[in-house]
Amino acid sequence: AQKITQTQPGMFVQEKEAVTLDCTYDTSDQSYGLFWYKQPSSGEMIFLIYQGSYDEQNATEGRYSLNFQKARKSANLVISASQLGDSAMYFCAMRGLNRDDKIIFGKGTRLHILP
Amino acid sequence: DAEITQSPRHKITETGRQVTLACHQTWNHNNMFWYRQDLGHGLRLIHYSYGVQDTNKGEVSDGYSVSRSNTEDLPLTLESAASSQTSVYFCASSAGTEINEQFFGPGTRLTVL
């Protein structure tokens, strides 16, 4: 069975510092995809970044990068130069790359950016 | 612009009543999903559909049903609402491509008294 673990229920970070949000996963699939979503206080779910298990380079999207360590089954999200607007709940998610594979989510990390 | 909408956004109902939450997407996506979000549990999959007339159970499907009669809509029905079904419900859709990024609706906050 697939599983996503986010061990940090909450984090406080000073504005402009870099942030690393931890995510480990467990799967027996050879091919899978990893996602990060942001949920601000308004409640909507915002897709941030995707990493395929076969991608050799870490994914990057603006200030977001995914530190993918396949052997350790780790897919940490790195936010560079954090901003007040980054305060939100962040979810790590995974799916296998077969048709019937659903996305499963971790329990989330609440990030607070301090001015 | 394409979008995914949910209605109602807020609903209060009583135990035992049937409730239907609507989800409508204009992305023309084949795949649609229903999740519930509860503190300490993240998002848990209730039901999902990979196309018209296709429906599948997720990890927390008991007490819920869905039907897919067209591409755009996947209504979620609580047959007999229970207080344990008080939650925030999210609908999502995806194109079914390899990345399969899911686009989420704004959510419905359901309270069962």
PDB file of N, CA, C and O in Angstrom, chain A residues 33 35 37 39 42-47 50 52 54 89 91 95-108 110, chain B residues 9 31 33 35 37 39-45 48 50-51 54 57-59 90 97-106:
ATOM      1  N   GLY A  33       4.391   9.386  -9.277  1.00  0.00           N
ATOM      2  CA  GLY A  33       4.552  10.827  -9.313  1.00  0.00           C
ATOM      3  C   GLY A  33       4.355  11.409  -7.929  1.00  0.00           C
ATOM      4  O   GLY A  33       3.590  10.890  -7.118  1.00  0.00           O
ATOM      5  N   PHE A  35       3.657  15.058  -5.708  1.00  0.00           N
ATOM      6  CA  PHE A  35       3.064  16.389  -5.831  1.00  0.00           C
ATOM      7  C   PHE A  35       3.181  17.143  -4.517  1.00  0.00           C
ATOM      8  O   PHE A  35       3.226  16.541  -3.448  1.00  0.00           O
ATOM      9  N   TYR A  37       0.916  20.423  -2.789  1.00  0.00           N
ATOM     10  CA  TYR A  37      -0.195  21.362  -2.877  1.00  0.00           C
ATOM     11  C   TYR A  37      -0.121  22.328  -1.710  1.00  0.00           C
ATOM     12  O   TYR A  37       0.312  21.967  -0.614  1.00  0.00           O
ATOM     13  N   GLN A  39      -2.475  24.979   0.625  1.00  0.00           N
ATOM     14  CA  GLN A  39      -3.838  25.348   1.005  1.00  0.00           C
ATOM     15  C   GLN A  39      -3.789  26.560   1.927  1.00  0.00           C
ATOM     16  O   GLN A  39      -3.544  26.433   3.125  1.00  0.00           O
ATOM     17  N   SER A  42      -7.837  30.587   3.027  1.00  0.00           N
ATOM     18  CA  SER A  42      -9.086  30.696   2.265  1.00  0.00           C
ATOM     19  C   SER A  42      -9.632  29.323   1.864  1.00  0.00           C
ATOM     20  O   SER A  42     -10.792  29.215   1.468  1.00  0.00           O
ATOM     21  N   GLY A  43      -8.802  28.294   1.937  1.00  0.00           N
ATOM     22  CA  GLY A  43      -9.302  26.928   1.770  1.00  0.00           C
ATOM     23  C   GLY A  43      -9.053  26.262   0.442  1.00  0.00           C
ATOM     24  O   GLY A  43      -9.148  25.037   0.356  1.00  0.00           O
ATOM     25  N   GLU A  44      -8.732  27.012  -0.592  1.00  0.00           N
ATOM     26  CA  GLU A  44      -8.560  26.343  -1.887  1.00  0.00           C
ATOM     27  C   GLU A  44      -7.250  25.556  -1.925  1.00  0.00           C
ATOM     28  O   GLU A  44      -6.321  25.850  -1.205  1.00  0.00           O
ATOM     29  N   MET A  45      -7.226  24.548  -2.756  1.00  0.00           N
ATOM     30  CA  MET A  45      -6.047  23.704  -2.941  1.00  0.00           C
ATOM     31  C   MET A  45      -5.326  24.155  -4.203  1.00  0.00           C
ATOM     32  O   MET A  45      -5.914  24.176  -5.283  1.00  0.00           O
ATOM     33  N   ILE A  46      -4.057  24.499  -4.058  1.00  0.00           N
ATOM     34  CA  ILE A  46      -3.285  25.045  -5.173  1.00  0.00           C
ATOM     35  C   ILE A  46      -2.134  24.094  -5.480  1.00  0.00           C
ATOM     36  O   ILE A  46      -1.289  23.835  -4.621  1.00  0.00           O
ATOM     37  N   PHE A  47      -2.085  23.613  -6.713  1.00  0.00           N
ATOM     38  CA  PHE A  47      -0.991  22.749  -7.139  1.00  0.00           C
ATOM     39  C   PHE A  47       0.296  23.565  -7.240  1.00  0.00           C
ATOM     40  O   PHE A  47       0.317  24.650  -7.820  1.00  0.00           O
ATOM     41  N   TYR A  50       5.438  19.152  -9.347  1.00  0.00           N
ATOM     42  CA  TYR A  50       5.339  17.718  -9.620  1.00  0.00           C
ATOM     43  C   TYR A  50       6.730  17.158  -9.915  1.00  0.00           C
ATOM     44  O   TYR A  50       7.557  17.810 -10.569  1.00  0.00           O
ATOM     45  N   GLY A  52       8.316  13.364 -11.276  1.00  0.00           N
ATOM     46  CA  GLY A  52       8.152  11.973 -11.671  1.00  0.00           C
ATOM     47  C   GLY A  52       9.289  11.141 -11.119  1.00  0.00           C
ATOM     48  O   GLY A  52      10.430  11.624 -11.015  1.00  0.00           O
ATOM     49  N   TYR A  54      10.936   8.905 -12.414  1.00  0.00           N
ATOM     50  CA  TYR A  54      11.948   8.639 -13.415  1.00  0.00           C
ATOM     51  C   TYR A  54      12.754   9.891 -13.781  1.00  0.00           C
ATOM     52  O   TYR A  54      13.676   9.837 -14.567  1.00  0.00           O
ATOM     53  N   MET A  89      -1.161  25.784   4.694  1.00  0.00           N
ATOM     54  CA  MET A  89      -1.006  24.355   4.908  1.00  0.00           C
ATOM     55  C   MET A  89      -0.426  23.783   3.627  1.00  0.00           C
ATOM     56  O   MET A  89      -0.852  24.154   2.521  1.00  0.00           O
ATOM     57  N   PHE A  91       0.546  20.200   1.527  1.00  0.00           N
ATOM     58  CA  PHE A  91       0.309  18.762   1.453  1.00  0.00           C
ATOM     59  C   PHE A  91       1.221  18.128   0.421  1.00  0.00           C
ATOM     60  O   PHE A  91       1.330  18.606  -0.715  1.00  0.00           O
ATOM     61  N   ARG A  95       1.004   9.468  -6.471  1.00  0.00           N
ATOM     62  CA  ARG A  95       0.192   8.496  -7.190  1.00  0.00           C
ATOM     63  C   ARG A  95       1.093   7.602  -7.995  1.00  0.00           C
ATOM     64  O   ARG A  95       2.166   8.018  -8.436  1.00  0.00           O
ATOM     65  N   GLY A  96       0.649   6.362  -8.185  1.00  0.00           N
ATOM     66  CA  GLY A  96       1.315   5.488  -9.133  1.00  0.00           C
ATOM     67  C   GLY A  96       0.982   5.950 -10.530  1.00  0.00           C
ATOM     68  O   GLY A  96       0.072   6.765 -10.722  1.00  0.00           O
ATOM     69  N   LEU A  97       1.670   5.446 -11.509  1.00  0.00           N
ATOM     70  CA  LEU A  97       1.437   5.925 -12.869  1.00  0.00           C
ATOM     71  C   LEU A  97       0.688   4.905 -13.710  1.00  0.00           C
ATOM     72  O   LEU A  97       0.843   4.839 -14.916  1.00  0.00           O
ATOM     73  N   ASN A  98      -0.152   4.116 -13.055  1.00  0.00           N
ATOM     74  CA  ASN A  98      -1.095   3.275 -13.757  1.00  0.00           C
ATOM     75  C   ASN A  98      -2.442   3.964 -13.760  1.00  0.00           C
ATOM     76  O   ASN A  98      -2.721   4.819 -12.939  1.00  0.00           O
ATOM     77  N   ARG A  99      -3.306   3.539 -14.656  1.00  0.00           N
ATOM     78  CA  ARG A  99      -4.585   4.238 -14.830  1.00  0.00           C
ATOM     79  C   ARG A  99      -5.391   4.321 -13.545  1.00  0.00           C
ATOM     80  O   ARG A  99      -6.019   5.307 -13.254  1.00  0.00           O
ATOM     81  N   ASP A 100      -5.388   3.229 -12.790  1.00  0.00           N
ATOM     82  CA  ASP A 100      -6.270   3.175 -11.622  1.00  0.00           C
ATOM     83  C   ASP A 100      -5.627   3.707 -10.361  1.00  0.00           C
ATOM     84  O   ASP A 100      -6.190   3.570  -9.283  1.00  0.00           O
ATOM     85  N   ASP A 101      -4.478   4.302 -10.467  1.00  0.00           N
ATOM     86  CA  ASP A 101      -3.815   4.776  -9.260  1.00  0.00           C
ATOM     87  C   ASP A 101      -4.309   6.158  -8.895  1.00  0.00           C
ATOM     88  O   ASP A 101      -4.257   7.080  -9.687  1.00  0.00           O
ATOM     89  N   LYS A 102      -4.775   6.277  -7.680  1.00  0.00           N
ATOM     90  CA  LYS A 102      -5.291   7.539  -7.204  1.00  0.00           C
ATOM     91  C   LYS A 102      -4.191   8.343  -6.535  1.00  0.00           C
ATOM     92  O   LYS A 102      -3.144   7.827  -6.191  1.00  0.00           O
ATOM     93  N   ILE A 103      -4.444   9.603  -6.339  1.00  0.00           N
ATOM     94  CA  ILE A 103      -3.527  10.426  -5.554  1.00  0.00           C
ATOM     95  C   ILE A 103      -3.858  10.231  -4.079  1.00  0.00           C
ATOM     96  O   ILE A 103      -5.024  10.316  -3.688  1.00  0.00           O
ATOM     97  N   ILE A 104      -2.839   9.953  -3.284  1.00  0.00           N
ATOM     98  CA  ILE A 104      -3.027   9.919  -1.836  1.00  0.00           C
ATOM     99  C   ILE A 104      -2.241  11.066  -1.227  1.00  0.00           C
ATOM    100  O   ILE A 104      -1.179  11.444  -1.726  1.00  0.00           O
ATOM    101  N   PHE A 105      -2.770  11.608  -0.140  1.00  0.00           N
ATOM    102  CA  PHE A 105      -2.212  12.807   0.469  1.00  0.00           C
ATOM    103  C   PHE A 105      -1.635  12.508   1.847  1.00  0.00           C
ATOM    104  O   PHE A 105      -2.132  11.638   2.570  1.00  0.00           O
ATOM    105  N   GLY A 106      -0.606  13.269   2.216  1.00  0.00           N
ATOM    106  CA  GLY A 106      -0.150  13.272   3.589  1.00  0.00           C
ATOM    107  C   GLY A 106      -1.077  14.134   4.438  1.00  0.00           C
ATOM    108  O   GLY A 106      -2.020  14.741   3.931  1.00  0.00           O
ATOM    109  N   LYS A 107      -0.794  14.200   5.731  1.00  0.00           N
ATOM    110  CA  LYS A 107      -1.667  14.936   6.649  1.00  0.00           C
ATOM    111  C   LYS A 107      -1.374  16.425   6.669  1.00  0.00           C
ATOM    112  O   LYS A 107      -2.116  17.190   7.278  1.00  0.00           O
ATOM    113  N   GLY A 108      -0.296  16.819   6.047  1.00  0.00           N
ATOM    114  CA  GLY A 108      -0.031  18.234   5.893  1.00  0.00           C
ATOM    115  C   GLY A 108       0.904  18.821   6.936  1.00  0.00           C
ATOM    116  O   GLY A 108       1.078  18.278   8.033  1.00  0.00           O
ATOM    117  N   ARG A 110       1.580  22.755   8.561  1.00  0.00           N
ATOM    118  CA  ARG A 110       1.143  24.154   8.580  1.00  0.00           C
ATOM    119  C   ARG A 110       2.371  25.037   8.737  1.00  0.00           C
ATOM    120  O   ARG A 110       3.094  24.948   9.722  1.00  0.00           O
TER     121      ARG A 110
ATOM    122  N   ARG B   9     -21.715  25.971  -0.929  1.00  0.00           N
ATOM    123  CA  ARG B   9     -20.418  26.160  -0.282  1.00  0.00           C
ATOM    124  C   ARG B   9     -20.498  25.832   1.205  1.00  0.00           C
ATOM    125  O   ARG B   9     -19.514  25.422   1.816  1.00  0.00           O
ATOM    126  N   ASN B  31     -11.398  12.490 -15.492  1.00  0.00           N
ATOM    127  CA  ASN B  31     -11.270  12.001 -14.117  1.00  0.00           C
ATOM    128  C   ASN B  31     -11.841  13.007 -13.128  1.00  0.00           C
ATOM    129  O   ASN B  31     -11.542  14.200 -13.195  1.00  0.00           O
ATOM    130  N   PHE B  33     -12.930  13.381  -8.741  1.00  0.00           N
ATOM    131  CA  PHE B  33     -12.665  12.804  -7.429  1.00  0.00           C
ATOM    132  C   PHE B  33     -13.416  13.581  -6.347  1.00  0.00           C
ATOM    133  O   PHE B  33     -13.613  14.793  -6.459  1.00  0.00           O
ATOM    134  N   TYR B  35     -13.048  14.180  -2.140  1.00  0.00           N
ATOM    135  CA  TYR B  35     -12.269  14.002  -0.934  1.00  0.00           C
ATOM    136  C   TYR B  35     -13.016  14.644   0.244  1.00  0.00           C
ATOM    137  O   TYR B  35     -13.782  15.580   0.072  1.00  0.00           O
ATOM    138  N   GLN B  37     -11.880  16.443   3.992  1.00  0.00           N
ATOM    139  CA  GLN B  37     -10.722  16.935   4.737  1.00  0.00           C
ATOM    140  C   GLN B  37     -11.113  17.144   6.182  1.00  0.00           C
ATOM    141  O   GLN B  37     -12.030  17.910   6.488  1.00  0.00           O
ATOM    142  N   LEU B  39      -9.352  17.557  10.290  1.00  0.00           N
ATOM    143  CA  LEU B  39      -8.134  17.832  11.050  1.00  0.00           C
ATOM    144  C   LEU B  39      -7.448  16.536  11.439  1.00  0.00           C
ATOM    145  O   LEU B  39      -8.092  15.609  11.930  1.00  0.00           O
ATOM    146  N   GLY B  40      -6.160  16.487  11.185  1.00  0.00           N
ATOM    147  CA  GLY B  40      -5.386  15.315  11.574  1.00  0.00           C
ATOM    148  C   GLY B  40      -5.413  14.181  10.564  1.00  0.00           C
ATOM    149  O   GLY B  40      -4.722  13.177  10.742  1.00  0.00           O
ATOM    150  N   HIS B  41      -6.219  14.333   9.509  1.00  0.00           N
ATOM    151  CA  HIS B  41      -6.326  13.257   8.518  1.00  0.00           C
ATOM    152  C   HIS B  41      -5.919  13.697   7.121  1.00  0.00           C
ATOM    153  O   HIS B  41      -5.847  12.876   6.215  1.00  0.00           O
ATOM    154  N   GLY B  42      -5.701  14.962   6.896  1.00  0.00           N
ATOM    155  CA  GLY B  42      -5.419  15.409   5.539  1.00  0.00           C
ATOM    156  C   GLY B  42      -6.636  15.217   4.660  1.00  0.00           C
ATOM    157  O   GLY B  42      -7.777  15.328   5.117  1.00  0.00           O
ATOM    158  N   LEU B  43      -6.404  14.888   3.398  1.00  0.00           N
ATOM    159  CA  LEU B  43      -7.489  14.633   2.463  1.00  0.00           C
ATOM    160  C   LEU B  43      -7.617  13.133   2.249  1.00  0.00           C
ATOM    161  O   LEU B  43      -6.642  12.459   1.958  1.00  0.00           O
ATOM    162  N   ARG B  44      -8.816  12.650   2.365  1.00  0.00           N
ATOM    163  CA  ARG B  44      -9.076  11.225   2.156  1.00  0.00           C
ATOM    164  C   ARG B  44     -10.060  11.048   1.010  1.00  0.00           C
ATOM    165  O   ARG B  44     -11.076  11.741   0.941  1.00  0.00           O
ATOM    166  N   LEU B  45      -9.764  10.106   0.165  1.00  0.00           N
ATOM    167  CA  LEU B  45     -10.548   9.886  -1.048  1.00  0.00           C
ATOM    168  C   LEU B  45     -11.835   9.140  -0.731  1.00  0.00           C
ATOM    169  O   LEU B  45     -11.805   8.086  -0.093  1.00  0.00           O
ATOM    170  N   TYR B  48     -14.306   8.096  -6.800  1.00  0.00           N
ATOM    171  CA  TYR B  48     -13.707   8.704  -7.970  1.00  0.00           C
ATOM    172  C   TYR B  48     -14.276   8.079  -9.231  1.00  0.00           C
ATOM    173  O   TYR B  48     -14.863   6.993  -9.182  1.00  0.00           O
ATOM    174  N   TYR B  50     -13.470   7.689 -13.613  1.00  0.00           N
ATOM    175  CA  TYR B  50     -12.565   7.897 -14.733  1.00  0.00           C
ATOM    176  C   TYR B  50     -13.321   8.149 -16.032  1.00  0.00           C
ATOM    177  O   TYR B  50     -12.710   8.164 -17.105  1.00  0.00           O
ATOM    178  N   GLY B  51     -14.616   8.338 -15.942  1.00  0.00           N
ATOM    179  CA  GLY B  51     -15.385   8.653 -17.137  1.00  0.00           C
ATOM    180  C   GLY B  51     -16.859   8.412 -16.898  1.00  0.00           C
ATOM    181  O   GLY B  51     -17.272   7.918 -15.829  1.00  0.00           O
ATOM    182  N   ASP B  54     -18.630   5.455 -15.058  1.00  0.00           N
ATOM    183  CA  ASP B  54     -17.595   4.783 -14.270  1.00  0.00           C
ATOM    184  C   ASP B  54     -17.521   5.408 -12.883  1.00  0.00           C
ATOM    185  O   ASP B  54     -17.383   6.633 -12.762  1.00  0.00           O
ATOM    186  N   LYS B  57     -14.894   3.153  -5.545  1.00  0.00           N
ATOM    187  CA  LYS B  57     -14.843   3.512  -4.134  1.00  0.00           C
ATOM    188  C   LYS B  57     -13.422   3.891  -3.744  1.00  0.00           C
ATOM    189  O   LYS B  57     -12.451   3.241  -4.145  1.00  0.00           O
ATOM    190  N   GLY B  58     -13.336   4.903  -2.899  1.00  0.00           N
ATOM    191  CA  GLY B  58     -12.060   5.275  -2.315  1.00  0.00           C
ATOM    192  C   GLY B  58     -11.913   4.672  -0.933  1.00  0.00           C
ATOM    193  O   GLY B  58     -12.608   3.717  -0.579  1.00  0.00           O
ATOM    194  N   GLU B  59     -11.048   5.260  -0.130  1.00  0.00           N
ATOM    195  CA  GLU B  59     -10.746   4.647   1.171  1.00  0.00           C
ATOM    196  C   GLU B  59     -11.817   4.897   2.220  1.00  0.00           C
ATOM    197  O   GLU B  59     -11.873   4.173   3.212  1.00  0.00           O
ATOM    198  N   PHE B  90     -14.064  18.279  -0.809  1.00  0.00           N
ATOM    199  CA  PHE B  90     -13.453  18.832  -2.007  1.00  0.00           C
ATOM    200  C   PHE B  90     -13.704  17.911  -3.189  1.00  0.00           C
ATOM    201  O   PHE B  90     -13.521  16.695  -3.096  1.00  0.00           O
ATOM    202  N   THR B  97      -3.662  12.761 -17.829  1.00  0.00           N
ATOM    203  CA  THR B  97      -2.331  12.694 -18.445  1.00  0.00           C
ATOM    204  C   THR B  97      -1.354  12.084 -17.444  1.00  0.00           C
ATOM    205  O   THR B  97      -1.707  11.801 -16.314  1.00  0.00           O
ATOM    206  N   GLU B  98      -0.125  11.928 -17.862  1.00  0.00           N
ATOM    207  CA  GLU B  98       0.847  11.264 -16.999  1.00  0.00           C
ATOM    208  C   GLU B  98       1.046  12.008 -15.675  1.00  0.00           C
ATOM    209  O   GLU B  98       1.100  11.409 -14.626  1.00  0.00           O
ATOM    210  N   ILE B  99       1.147  13.328 -15.767  1.00  0.00           N
ATOM    211  CA  ILE B  99       1.315  14.089 -14.535  1.00  0.00           C
ATOM    212  C   ILE B  99       0.060  14.022 -13.693  1.00  0.00           C
ATOM    213  O   ILE B  99       0.096  13.899 -12.487  1.00  0.00           O
ATOM    214  N   ASN B 100      -1.106  14.096 -14.376  1.00  0.00           N
ATOM    215  CA  ASN B 100      -2.373  13.915 -13.678  1.00  0.00           C
ATOM    216  C   ASN B 100      -2.575  14.903 -12.536  1.00  0.00           C
ATOM    217  O   ASN B 100      -3.093  14.561 -11.485  1.00  0.00           O
ATOM    218  N   GLU B 101      -2.102  16.120 -12.739  1.00  0.00           N
ATOM    219  CA  GLU B 101      -2.354  17.173 -11.754  1.00  0.00           C
ATOM    220  C   GLU B 101      -3.843  17.317 -11.556  1.00  0.00           C
ATOM    221  O   GLU B 101      -4.614  17.341 -12.506  1.00  0.00           O
ATOM    222  N   GLN B 102      -4.261  17.393 -10.310  1.00  0.00           N
ATOM    223  CA  GLN B 102      -5.664  17.549  -9.996  1.00  0.00           C
ATOM    224  C   GLN B 102      -5.986  19.015  -9.743  1.00  0.00           C
ATOM    225  O   GLN B 102      -5.269  19.700  -9.030  1.00  0.00           O
ATOM    226  N   PHE B 103      -7.097  19.458 -10.319  1.00  0.00           N
ATOM    227  CA  PHE B 103      -7.599  20.803 -10.072  1.00  0.00           C
ATOM    228  C   PHE B 103      -8.748  20.685  -9.083  1.00  0.00           C
ATOM    229  O   PHE B 103      -9.663  19.889  -9.288  1.00  0.00           O
ATOM    230  N   PHE B 104      -8.692  21.472  -8.037  1.00  0.00           N
ATOM    231  CA  PHE B 104      -9.662  21.343  -6.960  1.00  0.00           C
ATOM    232  C   PHE B 104     -10.729  22.422  -7.025  1.00  0.00           C
ATOM    233  O   PHE B 104     -10.461  23.562  -7.405  1.00  0.00           O
ATOM    234  N   GLY B 105     -11.938  22.051  -6.601  1.00  0.00           N
ATOM    235  CA  GLY B 105     -12.989  23.015  -6.372  1.00  0.00           C
ATOM    236  C   GLY B 105     -12.759  23.759  -5.072  1.00  0.00           C
ATOM    237  O   GLY B 105     -11.830  23.444  -4.321  1.00  0.00           O
ATOM    238  N   PRO B 106     -13.590  24.740  -4.770  1.00  0.00           N
ATOM    239  CA  PRO B 106     -13.389  25.577  -3.580  1.00  0.00           C
ATOM    240  C   PRO B 106     -13.773  24.902  -2.272  1.00  0.00           C
ATOM    241  O   PRO B 106     -13.471  25.422  -1.202  1.00  0.00           O
TER     242      PRO B 106
END
